[in-house]
């Protein structure tokens, strides 16, 4: 087989249809079930977007009321999951905690071996409702703090922040968090979603597919990039006394050195978008609001300096993880908790794809070209 016939990384390969979302790199657009993601971020709650991804349409008032009631009823941290988390060392990455929790929730689910459309929808909603408590509690236990019980009077985003920090957040912060959840929710056949579809294609259950997807998301070339962006900021050094321009100039120098050493800088570049990520302007606007809210211009300086230097040197644009990382930092999340926030959101997209895969399944099993030793025999 000719080398050019081998599609390494499956780059450019179309493997199936999907009606969940459309990524169009030429027009820098992203549609969830036909709706531009920017409009959804501006006008909808994350609950409405989750409903849309799973049902194909935005909910009417009574559908939304029923749906949010189901989400609110499933928010409490399962005591068995808490016990399991407590046995995990705090040296374990929070993504390992998420992955373990998804697996435990699957093993304990009343419909564990049922992959009917009704069972999968229930499992998807249950897992989506349960994950914020896992992420929130894991951050708290690392800080020596106890569980904060969920509040049924708060929406998904406000409650997530409440369970994490034990304090109600102002509407601007809740809104920025809601925007991040919507932008992270879905992105067609990315590595973790494809992983979920591969597992589903074997007729394994939904929680197995999500657990595998969490593993795929952990890597810094995928979801782990939002955490890695913050490590870059930390390496450059965040100096609260510094002006925007001073911070930008140090960041530019750091980027020039990193590129001279041929380093890959996380938070930049994308397999599909080559002229900029459609989600970045919306997330950057949310970051700008958080920088103003918390009064931290030096972070904008670092952000601008890296972006400009990368653009001048290689014309590579930021991806969603670039503005999301510092936004979560400003809100008070531990750096290692950033990718679990991505998990909490992407459960919606993953499970929408899992249900789509089940509805029109074909085992995913590509071929490979053998390049090992010729046939030989044991002496
Ligand atoms: N920093 C520095 N150089 C980068 C880069 C980055 N973040 N992203 C791409 N490049 C360069 C590569 O070094 C390569 O240069 P070369 O042709 O001189 O070797 C060129 O751009 C093409 O990159 P490649 O890795 O082959 O593109 P890809 O489509 O396979 O990769 C990513 C896409 C996302 C894996 C890649 O851009 C990356 O590693 N980014 C950082 C991780 C990240 O932010 N991931 C989150 C994605 S949402």
mmCIF file of N, CA and C and ligand atoms in Angstrom, residues 11 187 219-226 229 255 259 262-272 274 277 279 310 314 316 319-322 342, ligand 1:
data_model
loop_
_atom_site.group_PDB
_atom_site.id
_atom_site.type_symbol
_atom_site.label_atom_id
_atom_site.label_comp_id
_atom_site.label_asym_id
_atom_site.label_seq_id
_atom_site.Cartn_x
_atom_site.Cartn_y
_atom_site.Cartn_z
ATOM 1 N N UNK A 11 -6.808 11.756 9.606
ATOM 2 C CA UNK A 11 -6.979 13.145 9.154
ATOM 3 C C UNK A 11 -7.720 13.175 7.830
ATOM 4 N N UNK A 187 -18.662 18.888 19.672
ATOM 5 C CA UNK A 187 -17.780 19.300 18.581
ATOM 6 C C UNK A 187 -17.532 18.170 17.587
ATOM 7 N N UNK A 219 -5.891 13.795 27.657
ATOM 8 C CA UNK A 219 -4.610 14.136 27.026
ATOM 9 C C UNK A 219 -4.490 15.609 26.659
ATOM 10 N N UNK A 220 -3.264 16.157 26.778
ATOM 11 C CA UNK A 220 -3.086 17.589 26.496
ATOM 12 C C UNK A 220 -3.292 17.977 25.030
ATOM 13 N N UNK A 221 -3.283 17.007 24.104
ATOM 14 C CA UNK A 221 -3.592 17.375 22.716
ATOM 15 C C UNK A 221 -5.092 17.554 22.539
ATOM 16 N N UNK A 222 -5.859 17.163 23.553
ATOM 17 C CA UNK A 222 -7.327 17.298 23.472
ATOM 18 C C UNK A 222 -7.757 18.154 24.675
ATOM 19 N N UNK A 223 -8.617 17.644 25.541
ATOM 20 C CA UNK A 223 -9.173 18.472 26.616
ATOM 21 C C UNK A 223 -8.152 18.958 27.634
ATOM 22 N N UNK A 224 -7.108 18.155 27.825
ATOM 23 C CA UNK A 224 -6.093 18.535 28.812
ATOM 24 C C UNK A 224 -5.410 19.845 28.484
ATOM 25 N N UNK A 225 -5.675 20.392 27.297
ATOM 26 C CA UNK A 225 -5.025 21.645 26.906
ATOM 27 C C UNK A 225 -5.466 22.818 27.781
ATOM 28 N N UNK A 226 -6.705 22.798 28.300
ATOM 29 C CA UNK A 226 -7.119 23.964 29.112
ATOM 30 C C UNK A 226 -6.295 24.046 30.401
ATOM 31 N N UNK A 229 -2.712 25.243 29.403
ATOM 32 C CA UNK A 229 -2.611 26.692 29.159
ATOM 33 C C UNK A 229 -2.239 27.403 30.464
ATOM 34 N N UNK A 255 7.071 33.145 24.361
ATOM 35 C CA UNK A 255 6.590 32.411 23.173
ATOM 36 C C UNK A 255 7.686 32.320 22.111
ATOM 37 N N UNK A 259 8.976 28.762 20.708
ATOM 38 C CA UNK A 259 8.903 28.366 19.293
ATOM 39 C C UNK A 259 10.298 28.132 18.719
ATOM 40 N N UNK A 262 11.158 24.801 19.204
ATOM 41 C CA UNK A 262 10.210 23.911 18.510
ATOM 42 C C UNK A 262 9.203 23.268 19.476
ATOM 43 N N UNK A 263 8.850 24.000 20.529
ATOM 44 C CA UNK A 263 7.859 23.464 21.477
ATOM 45 C C UNK A 263 6.458 23.608 20.911
ATOM 46 N N UNK A 264 5.596 22.677 21.263
ATOM 47 C CA UNK A 264 4.161 22.826 20.966
ATOM 48 C C UNK A 264 3.552 23.578 22.124
ATOM 49 N N UNK A 265 2.886 24.659 21.850
ATOM 50 C CA UNK A 265 2.300 25.457 22.925
ATOM 51 C C UNK A 265 0.813 25.138 22.999
ATOM 52 N N UNK A 266 0.400 24.627 24.146
ATOM 53 C CA UNK A 266 -0.988 24.155 24.294
ATOM 54 C C UNK A 266 -1.974 25.328 24.256
ATOM 55 N N UNK A 267 -3.151 25.042 23.695
ATOM 56 C CA UNK A 267 -4.159 26.105 23.573
ATOM 57 C C UNK A 267 -4.125 26.771 22.209
ATOM 58 N N UNK A 268 -3.188 26.339 21.353
ATOM 59 C CA UNK A 268 -3.103 26.881 19.987
ATOM 60 C C UNK A 268 -3.194 25.744 18.982
ATOM 61 N N UNK A 269 -3.816 26.038 17.852
ATOM 62 C CA UNK A 269 -3.896 25.060 16.771
ATOM 63 C C UNK A 269 -5.116 24.169 16.902
ATOM 64 N N UNK A 270 -5.494 23.581 15.786
ATOM 65 C CA UNK A 270 -6.657 22.696 15.780
ATOM 66 C C UNK A 270 -6.602 21.804 14.560
ATOM 67 N N UNK A 271 -7.018 20.562 14.713
ATOM 68 C CA UNK A 271 -7.003 19.637 13.592
ATOM 69 C C UNK A 271 -7.952 20.088 12.478
ATOM 70 N N UNK A 272 -9.086 20.663 12.842
ATOM 71 C CA UNK A 272 -10.079 21.023 11.824
ATOM 72 C C UNK A 272 -10.020 22.509 11.463
ATOM 73 N N UNK A 274 -8.331 25.803 10.709
ATOM 74 C CA UNK A 274 -6.972 26.259 10.428
ATOM 75 C C UNK A 274 -6.914 27.793 10.380
ATOM 76 N N UNK A 277 -10.661 29.148 15.736
ATOM 77 C CA UNK A 277 -11.695 28.287 16.310
ATOM 78 C C UNK A 277 -12.967 29.117 16.468
ATOM 79 N N UNK A 279 -15.356 29.015 18.343
ATOM 80 C CA UNK A 279 -15.855 29.240 19.715
ATOM 81 C C UNK A 279 -15.044 30.281 20.471
ATOM 82 N N UNK A 310 2.502 34.173 18.714
ATOM 83 C CA UNK A 310 2.210 32.954 17.940
ATOM 84 C C UNK A 310 1.703 33.339 16.543
ATOM 85 N N UNK A 314 3.872 32.004 13.480
ATOM 86 C CA UNK A 314 3.377 30.819 12.761
ATOM 87 C C UNK A 314 1.954 30.965 12.253
ATOM 88 N N UNK A 316 -0.649 30.606 13.801
ATOM 89 C CA UNK A 316 -1.534 29.588 14.403
ATOM 90 C C UNK A 316 -2.428 30.286 15.428
ATOM 91 N N UNK A 319 -7.249 27.998 20.289
ATOM 92 C CA UNK A 319 -8.469 27.187 20.307
ATOM 93 C C UNK A 319 -9.242 27.491 21.602
ATOM 94 N N UNK A 320 -10.406 26.872 21.749
ATOM 95 C CA UNK A 320 -11.290 27.174 22.888
ATOM 96 C C UNK A 320 -10.604 27.059 24.246
ATOM 97 N N UNK A 321 -9.661 26.112 24.367
ATOM 98 C CA UNK A 321 -9.008 25.911 25.662
ATOM 99 C C UNK A 321 -8.189 27.120 26.093
ATOM 100 N N UNK A 322 -7.773 27.947 25.124
ATOM 101 C CA UNK A 322 -6.908 29.080 25.466
ATOM 102 C C UNK A 322 -7.647 30.120 26.332
ATOM 103 N N UNK A 342 -14.695 20.419 31.593
ATOM 104 C CA UNK A 342 -14.933 20.070 30.193
ATOM 105 C C UNK A 342 -15.726 18.751 30.145
HETATM 106 N N1 LIG B 1 2.295 25.093 18.984
HETATM 107 C C1 LIG B 1 3.322 25.139 18.116
HETATM 108 N N2 LIG B 1 3.252 24.646 16.872
HETATM 109 C C2 LIG B 1 2.099 24.096 16.489
HETATM 110 C C3 LIG B 1 0.986 24.030 17.345
HETATM 111 C C4 LIG B 1 1.122 24.550 18.632
HETATM 112 N N3 LIG B 1 0.113 24.504 19.496
HETATM 113 N N4 LIG B 1 -0.030 23.427 16.705
HETATM 114 C C5 LIG B 1 0.410 23.118 15.483
HETATM 115 N N5 LIG B 1 1.701 23.513 15.366
HETATM 116 C C6 LIG B 1 2.549 23.353 14.204
HETATM 117 C C7 LIG B 1 3.167 21.990 14.203
HETATM 118 O O1 LIG B 1 4.387 21.979 14.910
HETATM 119 C C8 LIG B 1 3.326 21.727 12.740
HETATM 120 O O2 LIG B 1 4.432 22.475 12.286
HETATM 121 P P1 LIG B 1 5.446 21.849 11.206
HETATM 122 O O3 LIG B 1 4.602 21.627 9.977
HETATM 123 O O4 LIG B 1 6.480 22.901 11.084
HETATM 124 O O5 LIG B 1 5.919 20.572 11.804
HETATM 125 C C9 LIG B 1 2.094 22.372 12.133
HETATM 126 O O6 LIG B 1 1.722 23.399 13.049
HETATM 127 C C10 LIG B 1 0.923 21.393 11.970
HETATM 128 O O7 LIG B 1 0.660 20.821 13.234
HETATM 129 P P2 LIG B 1 0.073 19.358 13.498
HETATM 130 O O8 LIG B 1 0.324 18.982 14.905
HETATM 131 O O9 LIG B 1 0.566 18.426 12.442
HETATM 132 O O10 LIG B 1 -1.433 19.618 13.237
HETATM 133 P P3 LIG B 1 -2.580 18.691 13.719
HETATM 134 O O11 LIG B 1 -3.759 19.068 12.912
HETATM 135 O O12 LIG B 1 -2.211 17.260 13.744
HETATM 136 O O13 LIG B 1 -2.698 19.122 15.236
HETATM 137 C C11 LIG B 1 -3.336 19.819 17.316
HETATM 138 C C12 LIG B 1 -3.730 19.714 15.846
HETATM 139 C C13 LIG B 1 -4.519 20.362 18.119
HETATM 140 C C14 LIG B 1 -2.982 18.414 17.853
HETATM 141 C C15 LIG B 1 -2.115 20.721 17.456
HETATM 142 O O14 LIG B 1 -2.415 21.997 16.943
HETATM 143 C C16 LIG B 1 -1.644 20.841 18.884
HETATM 144 O O15 LIG B 1 -0.899 19.986 19.377
HETATM 145 N N6 LIG B 1 -2.076 21.910 19.620
HETATM 146 C C17 LIG B 1 -1.783 22.049 21.017
HETATM 147 C C18 LIG B 1 -2.735 21.216 21.864
HETATM 148 C C19 LIG B 1 -4.085 21.828 22.009
HETATM 149 O O16 LIG B 1 -4.218 23.016 22.264
HETATM 150 N N7 LIG B 1 -5.101 20.984 21.876
HETATM 151 C C20 LIG B 1 -6.483 21.375 22.011
HETATM 152 C C21 LIG B 1 -7.163 21.263 20.700
HETATM 153 S S1 LIG B 1 -8.826 21.892 20.788
#
